[in-house]
Each structure stands twice: as C-alpha cells, then as structure tokens.
Tab-separated table of C-alpha atoms in Angstrom:
chain	number	residue	atom	x	y	z
V	583	MET	CA	-202.873	-94.298	16.203
V	584	LYS	CA	-201.178	-91.220	17.756
V	585	PRO	CA	-202.325	-90.193	21.240
V	586	SER	CA	-204.469	-87.099	21.489
V	587	TYR	CA	-203.064	-83.719	22.480
V	588	HIS	CA	-204.675	-83.889	25.938
V	589	VAL	CA	-203.249	-87.344	26.672
V	590	ARG	CA	-199.805	-86.270	25.532
V	591	ALA	CA	-200.029	-83.102	27.632
V	592	PHE	CA	-201.089	-85.137	30.654
V	593	VAL	CA	-198.118	-87.526	30.303
V	594	GLU	CA	-195.649	-84.663	29.818
V	595	GLY	CA	-197.107	-82.801	32.787
V	596	ALA	CA	-196.917	-85.895	34.981
V	597	LEU	CA	-193.267	-86.407	34.071
V	598	LEU	CA	-192.470	-82.760	34.766
V	599	LEU	CA	-194.253	-83.010	38.113
V	600	PHE	CA	-192.335	-86.191	38.959
V	601	PHE	CA	-188.915	-84.664	38.281
V	602	ALA	CA	-189.869	-81.432	40.011
V	603	SER	CA	-190.885	-83.436	43.059
V	604	LEU	CA	-187.495	-85.150	43.040
V	605	ASN	CA	-185.776	-81.780	42.846
V	606	PHE	CA	-187.958	-80.456	45.645
V	607	LEU	CA	-187.172	-83.400	47.910
V	608	ALA	CA	-183.463	-83.084	47.133
V	609	ALA	CA	-183.636	-79.416	47.970
V	610	GLN	CA	-185.018	-80.189	51.408
V	611	THR	CA	-181.738	-81.988	52.159
V	612	GLU	CA	-179.326	-79.837	50.185
V	613	TYR	CA	-180.582	-76.476	51.396
V	614	SER	CA	-181.026	-77.156	55.112
V	615	SER	CA	-178.517	-75.368	57.356
V	616	ASP	CA	-178.956	-77.456	60.478
V	617	SER	CA	-176.503	-77.382	63.365
V	618	ILE	CA	-173.703	-79.000	61.407
V	619	ALA	CA	-170.027	-78.554	62.249
V	620	THR	CA	-168.273	-75.446	61.002
V	621	SER	CA	-166.157	-77.011	58.265
V	622	PRO	CA	-163.901	-75.453	55.623
V	623	LEU	CA	-164.988	-75.891	52.030
V	624	ASP	CA	-162.240	-78.364	51.099
V	625	HIS	CA	-163.459	-80.708	53.873
V	626	LEU	CA	-166.887	-80.688	52.227
V	627	ASP	CA	-165.743	-80.911	48.598
V	628	ASN	CA	-163.324	-83.688	47.640
V	629	GLN	CA	-162.444	-82.185	44.267
V	630	LEU	CA	-161.252	-78.943	45.880
V	631	GLN	CA	-159.249	-80.933	48.420
V	632	SER	CA	-157.585	-82.827	45.579
V	633	HIS	CA	-156.724	-79.564	43.785
V	634	LEU	CA	-155.134	-78.125	46.942
V	635	SER	CA	-153.018	-81.230	47.524
V	636	PHE	CA	-151.858	-81.077	43.915
V	637	ALA	CA	-151.100	-77.355	44.206
V	638	PHE	CA	-148.525	-77.770	46.975
V	639	GLU	CA	-146.553	-80.202	44.855
V	640	ASN	CA	-146.893	-78.444	41.504
V	641	SER	CA	-147.740	-74.749	41.826
V	642	TRP	CA	-145.104	-72.301	40.633
V	643	GLN	CA	-145.459	-70.238	43.840
V	644	ILE	CA	-144.419	-73.169	46.041
V	645	ASN	CA	-141.705	-74.212	43.594
V	646	LEU	CA	-140.323	-70.683	43.842
V	647	GLN	CA	-140.403	-70.861	47.634
V	648	ASN	CA	-138.495	-74.155	47.504
V	649	ILE	CA	-135.779	-72.375	45.524
V	650	LEU	CA	-135.726	-69.572	48.082
V	651	VAL	CA	-135.337	-72.125	50.887
V	652	GLU	CA	-132.320	-73.560	49.072
V	653	ARG	CA	-130.911	-70.058	48.736
V	654	GLY	CA	-131.552	-69.517	52.459
V	655	GLU	CA	-129.578	-72.676	53.231
V	656	ALA	CA	-126.669	-71.416	51.127
V	657	THR	CA	-126.783	-67.980	52.765
V	658	SER	CA	-126.893	-69.553	56.221
V	659	THR	CA	-123.866	-71.694	55.405
V	660	ARG	CA	-121.943	-68.669	54.135
V	661	MET	CA	-122.747	-66.496	57.141
V	662	SER	CA	-121.940	-69.289	59.591
V	663	SER	CA	-118.546	-69.912	57.987
V	664	GLY	CA	-116.976	-66.846	59.626
V	665	LYS	CA	-116.193	-68.781	62.808
V	666	GLY	CA	-114.317	-71.503	60.923
V	667	THR	CA	-110.635	-71.776	60.039
V	668	LYS	CA	-109.604	-70.310	56.678
V	669	VAL	CA	-106.761	-71.988	54.791
V	670	ARG	CA	-105.199	-70.249	51.801
V	671	ALA	CA	-102.395	-71.260	49.451
V	672	ASN	CA	-100.543	-69.297	46.777
V	673	PHE	CA	-98.008	-70.695	44.274
V	674	THR	CA	-95.987	-68.689	41.741
V	675	THR	CA	-93.355	-69.824	39.262
V	676	GLY	CA	-91.870	-68.309	36.119
V	677	TYR	CA	-88.933	-66.565	34.475
V	678	GLU	CA	-87.749	-63.381	36.250
V	679	GLN	CA	-85.480	-60.466	35.350
V	680	GLU	CA	-84.317	-58.414	38.313
V	681	VAL	CA	-82.181	-55.250	38.649
V	682	SER	CA	-80.999	-54.398	42.160
V	683	GLY	CA	-78.188	-51.996	43.125
V	684	GLY	CA	-76.991	-51.809	39.575
V	685	LEU	CA	-76.793	-55.587	39.346
V	686	GLU	CA	-78.996	-57.430	36.864
V	687	SER	CA	-79.995	-61.052	37.270
V	688	THR	CA	-82.260	-63.340	35.313
V	689	GLY	CA	-83.520	-66.816	36.041
V	690	PHE	CA	-86.425	-69.001	37.127
V	691	LYS	CA	-88.247	-68.238	40.345
V	692	PHE	CA	-90.592	-70.342	42.510
V	693	ARG	CA	-92.641	-69.082	45.449
V	694	TYR	CA	-95.367	-70.522	47.646
V	695	ASN	CA	-97.259	-69.241	50.658
V	696	VAL	CA	-99.649	-71.339	52.793
V	697	SER	CA	-101.533	-69.808	55.721
V	698	ALA	CA	-104.268	-70.860	58.153
V	699	VAL	CA	-106.263	-68.246	60.086
V	700	LYS	CA	-108.577	-69.050	62.997
V	701	PRO	CA	-110.690	-66.251	64.557
V	702	ILE	CA	-110.043	-65.998	68.292
V	703	TYR	CA	-111.929	-62.932	69.469
V	704	HIS	CA	-114.199	-60.653	67.420
V	705	TRP	CA	-116.392	-59.161	70.158
V	706	GLY	CA	-119.334	-61.454	69.301
V	707	ALA	CA	-119.611	-60.275	65.667
V	708	LEU	CA	-119.030	-63.742	64.202
V	709	GLU	CA	-121.577	-65.345	66.527
V	710	ALA	CA	-124.074	-62.687	65.419
V	711	ASP	CA	-123.390	-63.572	61.780
V	712	HIS	CA	-123.837	-67.260	62.526
V	713	ASN	CA	-127.167	-66.699	64.263
V	714	SER	CA	-128.318	-64.353	61.497
V	715	GLY	CA	-127.663	-67.113	58.978
V	716	LEU	CA	-129.848	-69.518	60.961
V	717	ILE	CA	-132.584	-66.880	61.117
V	718	ILE	CA	-132.444	-66.350	57.346
V	719	LEU	CA	-132.964	-70.075	56.792
V	720	GLU	CA	-135.862	-70.229	59.264
V	721	SER	CA	-137.439	-67.172	57.643
V	722	ALA	CA	-137.215	-68.804	54.202
V	723	LYS	CA	-138.990	-71.910	55.511
V	724	ASN	CA	-141.678	-69.759	57.125
V	725	GLU	CA	-142.189	-67.837	53.890
V	726	ARG	CA	-142.938	-71.129	52.139
V	727	VAL	CA	-145.692	-71.783	54.686
V	728	PHE	CA	-147.078	-68.259	54.305
V	729	SER	CA	-147.015	-68.620	50.523
V	730	PHE	CA	-149.148	-71.756	50.721
V	731	LEU	CA	-151.580	-70.111	53.146
V	732	SER	CA	-152.025	-67.314	50.610
V	733	LEU	CA	-152.364	-69.817	47.760
V	734	TYR	CA	-154.943	-71.781	49.778
V	735	ARG	CA	-157.078	-68.652	50.238
V	736	VAL	CA	-156.790	-67.690	46.548
V	737	LEU	CA	-157.717	-71.154	45.253
V	738	VAL	CA	-160.699	-71.555	47.582
V	739	ASN	CA	-162.009	-68.112	46.623
V	740	TRP	CA	-161.622	-68.838	42.911
V	741	PHE	CA	-163.344	-72.180	43.372
V	742	VAL	CA	-166.282	-70.422	45.027
V	743	ASP	CA	-166.463	-67.841	42.232
V	744	ILE	CA	-166.474	-70.555	39.570
V	745	VAL	CA	-169.301	-72.454	41.286
V	746	VAL	CA	-171.395	-69.292	41.747
V	747	ASN	CA	-170.885	-68.080	38.186
V	748	LYS	CA	-171.741	-71.489	36.761
V	749	GLN	CA	-175.024	-71.355	38.656
V	750	VAL	CA	-175.634	-67.814	37.369
V	751	ALA	CA	-175.000	-69.166	33.869
V	752	ASN	CA	-177.649	-71.849	34.461
V	753	HIS	CA	-180.429	-69.339	35.043
V	754	GLN	CA	-179.103	-67.102	32.262
V	755	ILE	CA	-179.411	-70.004	29.823
V	756	LEU	CA	-183.031	-70.540	30.907
V	757	SER	CA	-183.729	-66.820	30.576
V	758	LEU	CA	-182.261	-66.816	27.086
V	759	ALA	CA	-184.406	-69.806	26.072
V	760	ILE	CA	-187.557	-68.016	27.274
V	761	GLN	CA	-186.646	-64.858	25.374
V	762	GLU	CA	-185.895	-66.917	22.301
V	763	GLU	CA	-189.434	-68.310	22.409
V	764	ASP	CA	-190.800	-64.769	22.842
V	765	LEU	CA	-188.785	-63.625	19.859
V	766	SER	CA	-190.081	-66.487	17.706
V	767	LEU	CA	-193.654	-65.704	18.794
V	768	TYR	CA	-193.305	-61.994	17.974
V	769	LYS	CA	-191.908	-62.854	14.549
V	770	SER	CA	-194.956	-64.984	13.810
V	771	GLN	CA	-197.313	-62.274	15.062
V	772	VAL	CA	-195.579	-59.605	12.973
V	773	ASP	CA	-195.882	-61.813	9.911
V	774	ARG	CA	-199.624	-62.096	10.589
V	775	GLY	CA	-199.905	-58.375	11.271
V	776	GLU	CA	-201.023	-58.879	14.864
V	777	VAL	CA	-198.309	-56.771	16.539
V	778	SER	CA	-196.061	-53.917	15.469
V	779	THR	CA	-192.466	-54.302	14.404
V	780	ASP	CA	-191.442	-52.174	17.418
V	781	MET	CA	-192.402	-54.983	19.772
V	782	LEU	CA	-190.304	-57.392	17.722
V	783	ALA	CA	-187.367	-54.952	17.752
V	784	ASN	CA	-187.594	-54.551	21.540
V	785	ALA	CA	-187.738	-58.328	21.987
V	786	GLN	CA	-184.706	-58.690	19.722
V	787	LEU	CA	-182.789	-56.138	21.820
V	788	ARG	CA	-183.623	-57.980	25.045
V	789	TYR	CA	-182.532	-61.252	23.500
V	790	ASP	CA	-179.258	-59.797	22.180
V	791	ARG	CA	-178.450	-58.297	25.592
V	792	ALA	CA	-179.183	-61.599	27.340
V	793	ASP	CA	-177.046	-63.443	24.807
V	794	LEU	CA	-174.111	-61.055	25.314
V	795	THR	CA	-174.511	-61.362	29.094
V	796	LEU	CA	-174.266	-65.141	28.804
V	797	GLN	CA	-171.214	-64.896	26.534
V	798	SER	CA	-169.517	-62.516	28.961
V	799	LEU	CA	-170.309	-64.809	31.882
V	800	GLU	CA	-168.970	-67.876	30.071
V	801	ASN	CA	-165.800	-65.967	29.217
V	802	LYS	CA	-165.452	-64.929	32.868
V	803	ILE	CA	-165.805	-68.543	34.004
V	804	LEU	CA	-163.182	-69.597	31.453
V	805	LYS	CA	-160.779	-66.944	32.748
V	806	GLU	CA	-161.342	-67.983	36.370
V	807	GLU	CA	-160.773	-71.646	35.524
V	808	ASN	CA	-157.572	-70.822	33.628
V	809	SER	CA	-156.335	-68.712	36.544
V	810	PHE	CA	-157.128	-71.549	38.945
V	811	ARG	CA	-155.259	-74.084	36.805
V	812	GLU	CA	-152.251	-71.799	36.437
V	813	ALA	CA	-152.040	-71.112	40.179
V	814	ALA	CA	-152.524	-74.788	41.121
V	815	GLY	CA	-150.191	-76.150	38.447
V	816	LEU	CA	-152.980	-78.141	36.776
V	817	ASP	CA	-153.024	-79.137	33.111
V	818	ALA	CA	-154.951	-76.867	30.755
V	819	SER	CA	-157.619	-79.536	30.233
V	820	ALA	CA	-158.044	-80.496	33.898
V	821	PRO	CA	-161.660	-80.043	35.127
V	822	ILE	CA	-162.076	-77.700	38.107
V	823	VAL	CA	-165.712	-78.028	39.193
V	824	ALA	CA	-167.671	-81.174	38.413
V	825	GLU	CA	-171.033	-79.588	39.254
V	826	ALA	CA	-172.154	-76.182	40.468
V	827	VAL	CA	-173.011	-76.973	44.100
V	828	LEU	CA	-172.057	-75.205	47.317
V	829	PRO	CA	-172.822	-77.196	50.491
V	830	PRO	CA	-174.908	-75.886	53.401
V	831	VAL	CA	-173.294	-73.657	55.998
V	832	SER	CA	-173.215	-74.006	59.757
V	833	LEU	CA	-175.274	-71.886	62.120
V	834	ASP	CA	-173.388	-72.984	65.236
V	835	HIS	CA	-170.058	-71.144	65.488
V	836	SER	CA	-169.394	-71.708	69.186
V	837	LEU	CA	-166.471	-74.082	68.601
V	838	LEU	CA	-164.931	-71.767	66.013
V	839	GLU	CA	-165.273	-68.792	68.365
V	840	ARG	CA	-163.466	-70.711	71.108
V	841	GLN	CA	-160.691	-71.590	68.670
V	842	VAL	CA	-160.326	-67.932	67.713
V	843	MET	CA	-160.115	-66.821	71.339
V	844	ALA	CA	-157.552	-69.534	72.104
V	845	PHE	CA	-155.462	-68.500	69.097
V	846	ILE	CA	-155.449	-64.845	70.140
V	847	GLY	CA	-154.591	-65.731	73.731
V	848	GLU	CA	-151.650	-67.960	72.728
V	849	ILE	CA	-150.553	-66.101	69.616
V	850	GLU	CA	-146.921	-65.784	70.762
V	851	THR	CA	-146.496	-69.575	70.815
V	852	VAL	CA	-148.904	-70.844	68.139
V	853	SER	CA	-148.654	-68.272	65.345
V	854	LEU	CA	-145.909	-68.657	62.751
V	855	GLN	CA	-146.627	-65.108	61.596
V	856	TYR	CA	-145.917	-63.830	65.105
V	857	LYS	CA	-142.781	-65.964	65.402
V	858	SER	CA	-141.623	-64.768	61.992
V	859	ARG	CA	-141.905	-61.156	63.113
V	860	GLN	CA	-140.109	-62.056	66.323
V	861	ILE	CA	-137.142	-63.587	64.501
V	862	THR	CA	-136.878	-60.575	62.179
V	863	LEU	CA	-136.653	-58.485	65.352
V	864	ASP	CA	-133.965	-60.867	66.637
V	865	GLN	CA	-132.075	-60.474	63.375
V	866	ALA	CA	-132.221	-56.682	63.629
V	867	ALA	CA	-130.838	-56.964	67.168
V	868	LEU	CA	-128.013	-59.195	65.928
V	869	ASN	CA	-127.121	-56.716	63.191
V	870	LEU	CA	-127.062	-53.943	65.764
V	871	GLU	CA	-124.770	-56.036	67.925
V	872	LYS	CA	-122.443	-56.755	65.003
V	873	TYR	CA	-122.178	-53.178	63.773
V	874	THR	CA	-121.599	-51.906	67.329
V	875	VAL	CA	-118.305	-53.819	67.532
V	876	ASN	CA	-117.412	-53.577	63.851
V	877	ASN	CA	-114.421	-51.216	64.323
V	878	ARG	CA	-113.021	-52.798	67.458
V	879	PRO	CA	-109.721	-54.710	67.301
V	880	LYS	CA	-109.933	-58.317	66.130
V	881	ILE	CA	-107.614	-61.137	67.140
V	882	ASN	CA	-106.939	-64.188	64.959
V	883	GLY	CA	-104.629	-67.153	65.310
V	884	LEU	CA	-102.226	-67.484	62.361
V	885	ILE	CA	-100.029	-70.322	61.052
V	886	GLN	CA	-98.013	-69.566	57.926
V	887	PHE	CA	-95.452	-71.361	55.754
V	888	ARG	CA	-93.498	-69.480	53.062
V	889	GLN	CA	-90.711	-70.332	50.644
V	890	ASP	CA	-88.951	-68.317	47.909
V	891	SER	CA	-86.435	-70.043	45.607
V	892	GLU	CA	-84.495	-68.405	42.759
V	893	THR	CA	-82.290	-70.191	40.235
V	894	LEU	CA	-80.193	-67.473	38.556
V	895	ALA	CA	-78.896	-68.271	35.115
V	896	THR	CA	-76.912	-65.013	34.662
V	897	GLY	CA	-75.723	-62.183	36.848
V	898	ASN	CA	-73.359	-61.541	39.701
V	899	ARG	CA	-75.503	-63.138	42.477
V	900	THR	CA	-75.657	-66.708	43.575
V	901	ASP	CA	-78.863	-68.749	43.856
V	902	LEU	CA	-81.201	-67.537	46.612
V	903	GLU	CA	-83.641	-69.457	48.819
V	904	LEU	CA	-85.837	-68.331	51.724
V	905	LYS	CA	-87.933	-70.548	53.976
V	906	GLU	CA	-90.162	-69.287	56.754
V	907	ALA	CA	-92.587	-70.882	59.255
V	908	PHE	CA	-94.710	-68.737	61.578
V	909	ALA	CA	-97.257	-69.491	64.295
V	910	GLY	CA	-98.748	-66.770	66.400
V	911	VAL	CA	-101.434	-64.150	66.817
V	912	GLN	CA	-102.673	-61.660	64.250
V	913	PHE	CA	-104.057	-58.311	65.446
V	914	ASN	CA	-106.323	-56.251	63.125
V	915	TRP	CA	-107.844	-52.877	63.870
V	916	SER	CA	-109.899	-50.768	61.515
V	917	ILE	CA	-109.265	-47.384	63.089
V	918	TYR	CA	-111.360	-45.253	60.724
V	919	ASP	CA	-113.679	-46.274	57.872
V	920	GLY	CA	-115.081	-42.920	56.785
V	921	GLY	CA	-118.350	-43.276	58.709
V	922	SER	CA	-119.480	-46.543	57.054
V	923	THR	CA	-119.953	-48.363	60.352
V	924	ARG	CA	-121.721	-45.392	61.906
V	925	GLY	CA	-124.232	-45.418	59.047
V	926	LEU	CA	-124.785	-49.156	59.361
V	927	LEU	CA	-125.291	-48.761	63.105
V	928	ARG	CA	-127.951	-46.071	62.686
V	929	GLU	CA	-129.700	-48.164	60.043
V	930	ALA	CA	-129.708	-51.204	62.339
V	931	MET	CA	-131.130	-49.176	65.235
V	932	ALA	CA	-133.959	-47.826	63.067
V	933	THR	CA	-134.706	-51.313	61.692
V	934	LYS	CA	-134.869	-52.725	65.212
V	935	ARG	CA	-137.369	-50.048	66.287
V	936	GLN	CA	-139.449	-50.777	63.169
V	937	ARG	CA	-139.549	-54.518	63.922
V	938	GLU	CA	-140.529	-53.835	67.526
V	939	ARG	CA	-143.436	-51.666	66.403
V	940	GLU	CA	-144.606	-54.249	63.851
V	941	LEU	CA	-144.523	-57.008	66.455
V	942	SER	CA	-146.460	-54.986	69.031
V	943	ASN	CA	-149.137	-54.082	66.465
V	944	TYR	CA	-149.559	-57.587	65.071
V	945	ARG	CA	-151.708	-58.979	67.884
V	946	ASP	CA	-154.126	-56.024	67.714
V	947	SER	CA	-154.308	-56.306	63.925
V	948	VAL	CA	-155.078	-60.039	64.004
V	949	THR	CA	-157.638	-59.616	66.784
V	950	SER	CA	-159.440	-56.906	64.807
V	951	ASP	CA	-159.404	-58.956	61.604
V	952	LEU	CA	-160.744	-62.111	63.267
V	953	ASN	CA	-163.528	-60.253	65.080
V	954	PHE	CA	-164.563	-58.595	61.816
V	955	LEU	CA	-164.553	-61.930	59.958
V	956	LEU	CA	-166.557	-63.662	62.707
V	957	THR	CA	-169.207	-60.944	62.500
V	958	ASP	CA	-169.334	-61.336	58.726
V	959	LEU	CA	-169.646	-65.088	59.147
V	960	ARG	CA	-172.657	-64.784	61.457
V	961	ILE	CA	-174.351	-62.336	59.077
V	962	TYR	CA	-173.821	-64.572	56.042
V	963	ALA	CA	-175.071	-67.587	57.989
V	964	GLN	CA	-178.311	-65.757	58.805
V	965	GLN	CA	-178.639	-64.581	55.220
V	966	THR	CA	-178.422	-68.156	54.003
V	967	LEU	CA	-181.435	-68.982	56.196
V	968	LEU	CA	-183.464	-66.360	54.371
V	969	ASP	CA	-182.198	-67.476	50.969
V	970	GLU	CA	-182.920	-71.121	51.759
V	971	GLU	CA	-186.455	-70.279	52.866
V	972	GLN	CA	-187.028	-68.253	49.694
V	973	LEU	CA	-185.717	-71.126	47.577
V	974	ARG	CA	-188.093	-73.552	49.285
V	975	ARG	CA	-190.984	-71.198	48.487
V	976	ASP	CA	-189.855	-70.838	44.878
V	977	LEU	CA	-189.584	-74.610	44.536
V	978	ALA	CA	-193.083	-75.039	45.969
V	979	SER	CA	-194.433	-72.422	43.558
V	980	TYR	CA	-192.674	-74.159	40.698
V	981	GLU	CA	-194.193	-77.486	41.760
V	982	GLN	CA	-197.671	-75.944	41.833
V	983	THR	CA	-197.066	-74.310	38.451
V	984	LEU	CA	-196.216	-77.674	36.913
V	985	VAL	CA	-199.562	-78.959	38.185
V	986	ASP	CA	-201.279	-75.929	36.644
V	987	VAL	CA	-199.471	-76.527	33.354
V	988	ARG	CA	-200.521	-80.142	33.359
V	989	GLU	CA	-204.148	-79.229	33.968
V	990	GLY	CA	-204.064	-76.486	31.350
V	991	ARG	CA	-204.632	-73.524	33.684
V	992	VAL	CA	-201.367	-71.786	32.711
V	993	PRO	CA	-199.159	-72.009	29.604
V	994	GLU	CA	-195.869	-73.918	29.538
V	995	LYS	CA	-194.003	-70.628	29.281
V	996	THR	CA	-195.140	-69.799	32.823
V	997	GLY	CA	-193.641	-73.070	34.037
V	998	LYS	CA	-190.329	-72.152	32.436
V	999	GLN	CA	-190.432	-68.724	34.032
V	1000	PHE	CA	-190.954	-70.282	37.449
V	1001	GLU	CA	-188.098	-72.700	36.721
V	1002	ARG	CA	-185.888	-69.737	35.903
V	1003	ASN	CA	-186.951	-68.052	39.154
V	1004	VAL	CA	-185.809	-71.144	41.047
V	1005	GLU	CA	-182.388	-71.020	39.374
V	1006	VAL	CA	-182.103	-67.273	40.046
V	1007	GLN	CA	-182.804	-67.841	43.738
V	1008	ARG	CA	-180.403	-70.776	43.787
V	1009	ALA	CA	-177.718	-68.424	42.434
V	1010	LYS	CA	-178.501	-65.911	45.195
V	1011	LEU	CA	-178.195	-68.675	47.777
V	1012	TYR	CA	-174.863	-69.817	46.341
V	1013	LEU	CA	-173.598	-66.251	46.332
V	1014	THR	CA	-174.354	-65.899	50.046
V	1015	ARG	CA	-172.853	-69.291	50.790
V	1016	GLY	CA	-169.810	-68.315	48.767
V	1017	ARG	CA	-169.318	-65.202	50.898
V	1018	TYR	CA	-169.702	-67.346	54.000
V	1019	PHE	CA	-167.040	-69.819	52.905
V	1020	LYS	CA	-164.700	-67.020	51.821
V	1021	ALA	CA	-164.992	-65.445	55.278
V	1022	LEU	CA	-164.505	-68.842	56.922
V	1023	THR	CA	-161.440	-69.472	54.751
V	1024	SER	CA	-159.938	-66.128	55.794
V	1025	ILE	CA	-160.490	-67.023	59.458
V	1026	TYR	CA	-158.732	-70.373	59.122
V	1027	VAL	CA	-155.871	-68.846	57.093
V	1028	THR	CA	-155.414	-66.076	59.669
V	1029	MET	CA	-155.278	-68.685	62.425
V	1030	GLU	CA	-152.842	-70.757	60.316
V	1031	ALA	CA	-155.105	-73.769	60.856
V	1032	PRO	CA	-153.259	-77.095	61.248
V	1033	PHE	CA	-155.443	-78.787	58.626
V	1034	ILE	CA	-154.096	-76.311	56.036
V	1035	LEU	CA	-150.503	-76.923	57.120
V	1036	ASN	CA	-151.148	-80.654	56.762
V	1037	TYR	CA	-151.083	-80.156	52.991
V	1038	ILE	CA	-147.457	-79.077	53.408
V	1039	ASP	CA	-146.559	-81.942	55.750
C-alpha cells in the first residue's frame, strides 16, 4: 500500500531539513572571516596553484620571453665583440688580361691578403658597447619576470571571474526553474479560464528573458575558460574550476601592511622594476658616452700579410710576384659625418633625461598604487563581513522555511524561492571576495612577491 500524501510530505520535508541543516553548518565554517593569515588565492586553492605552475612552462607569453632572452644573449655577444681581435682573409685567383703603358699581358693571377686588427684605444666607446650588451641581456631576463607577474595577475583575475559567474549561474538556474513552474501553472489556469492570457504572456516573457540571461552567462563562462586555457597553455578540455567556491578573506592586514612599508622603504634594492629602470638609465648614459667620443681618432693594432703572384702566358713582361708583411699601428679619424653623430648625441641626452624622470617618479607611483590597493582591501574585507552575516540570515530563513514547508504552512515554491535567495546572496558574497582577492593579487604583483617568483625558479 502506498504511503499517504501527508506521510510522504513529512518524509520529504525531513530530508530537506536534514540537508539544509548540513548546508547551514557548513556555511558556519566556510563563511567565517576570522583572523586568518592574509594569503593569496593560489595558496588557498590547489587547482589554481597547479594552473600557474603549468603556465610558466607552457604559456605562449613565457615561451616568447624565452626567445627574447636568447635574442638578448646574441645581441650581448655581438656588442661585446668590439673589443676582440678581428681576423680577415681574402683570396683571389683567375685569368687576367692587363694593358699597361701600351703593353698587353695575359695570364693567371693569384692574390691573398690576411690581416688581424686589435683595438687599442677608442676613448671608452668599445667598453660602453660591451656594457650595453650586458644590460640588454639583463633587461631581457627581467622582462621575462615581468611577463610572468602580468600573467599571474591575469590568470588569478580570470579564475575569480569564472568562480563568481558559475555561482551566479547557480542562482539563475534556480530562478529559471521557479519561473518554469509559474509558466506551467499559468498555462493550466488559462486552460481552465481562471486567469487571462496576458498573465501567461507576461510570465512567458519573464521566462524567456531569464533563459537568455542564463545562456549569455554560460557563454561568458565558456569564453573566460577558453581565455584562461589559452593564456596558461592548457589543453582545450582541461577543467579550470572544480567547484564554484571562494575561500574566506582575512580581516587582519597588519603583516601585509608592514610588508608594503618595508618594500617601499627598500625599493631600490628589492624591486626588479626599479632596478630595470635603473639599468635603462645606465644604458642611456653609456650611449651618451659612446656618441660623445664617436668622431674622435681611433687607434688599432694591425698585422697584415699580402702576396700577389702573376704567371704571364703572353706579353712583353716577365712573371711578377709581390710579398708583404706588416705589423704596426692603424690610425682612423672620422673628421666629418654630416651631423650624424651630433643627432645621435642629442637623442642620447634626451633619452637619459627621460629615464631619469621615469626612475624618480616610480617610487611615488608605486607608493600611491599600494596605498590605494590597501584601502580597497580593507573596504572589501569589511564588506565581506556584511555579506557573510546576510548569508547566515538567509540560510536561517531558508531553514525555517523548510520547516514551514514540511508542516504545510507555506507551499514548496516558497522554499525554492528562499533557496534561490541563498544562492543570490552567496553570489554577492563571492563577488566581494573576488574583488578582495583581485586587490590582494595586485598588491603582491606590485611588490613582486617572492612566492610568485618561485614559480619561475
């Protein structure tokens, strides 16, 4: 014999109450922002940490930077070669016809010329080139670090967006299910003549809008996941987010604030961005030094061996042969180059002034950015407190509603509406947490945090 409606309703209500209680108890742990350590999101989410480790090895941005480092090595080698000895050889042989003083001769001719040149004194220009080459290589290596810092920020932000939008999709699915029930109810009432067709049409419009909103959201999530995979070098089928959860945030930022102050105070020695700007200034100074002496006389050591041999088959001259060996000093002087060096010198002076201004402004810019981000972080942390409290209230209301549904005081639809309200508030909480972790990520990236650089090491 089948159980009665009331017994079945009681069992279903009890089960709903049981699962709601589990959710409520879980929420007490998940949504409590106690005085936990201020941790970046990848320290709290293993799947994100795995994606970031994979990205350094496989992302196209880092692969490109590796190529640029190789190019920097080649450029450094080329620019440093100016101080070395240059050895050149030239060999010529063939059949020659010669007319000289009315005499014509033909025959085979052989010639070779071997020379070795060693720079002796170039007014420091070659040393400037050598040092510029080293700077180019160091800059290329720094750019690889900066590229990963940027990639780290982008991937964390996309990860946050995916989690938040998946949670938004959760409550949108519940909303759509409720509206679908309303639509089915209105259809039945219209068939019985209890309500007008206008009410059904309005319900259909609301349902269609909700359905399109869900489709748009799902498409947005798909685009974000594809962008994440492309940036991280993941396969097209690789999962990004196992479940839509953002961990609690910290309310105690005292340690982070001390780290920020220490970074600002020691920025000249701890910041790669600062050092990178410093070495670009050094390079501008080296270029200025090189162009200043560009037209001055240059002295090179020269060793040269030369031989000309002619075997004349016809003509009035006998066979000729010339041998020469030379060791000495070569003196070169570019007396006038049409203003080329003067233009290069003015360009180098302007570049040096530009680099000096950029370096002097960098500390103020970083200080302003970090102070702004810290203020944002405190605001988002306080907002999460309000969102967490509201979620606790919504969960308690949902729990009470399930009791009311079980005892028949309210319809099941009301229980679903309260469930949707919980998911809506959960989405609001995740959105605030997402902003918090984005701000925290920007702080750590700006400070070039060692734990981020560890991915590179």
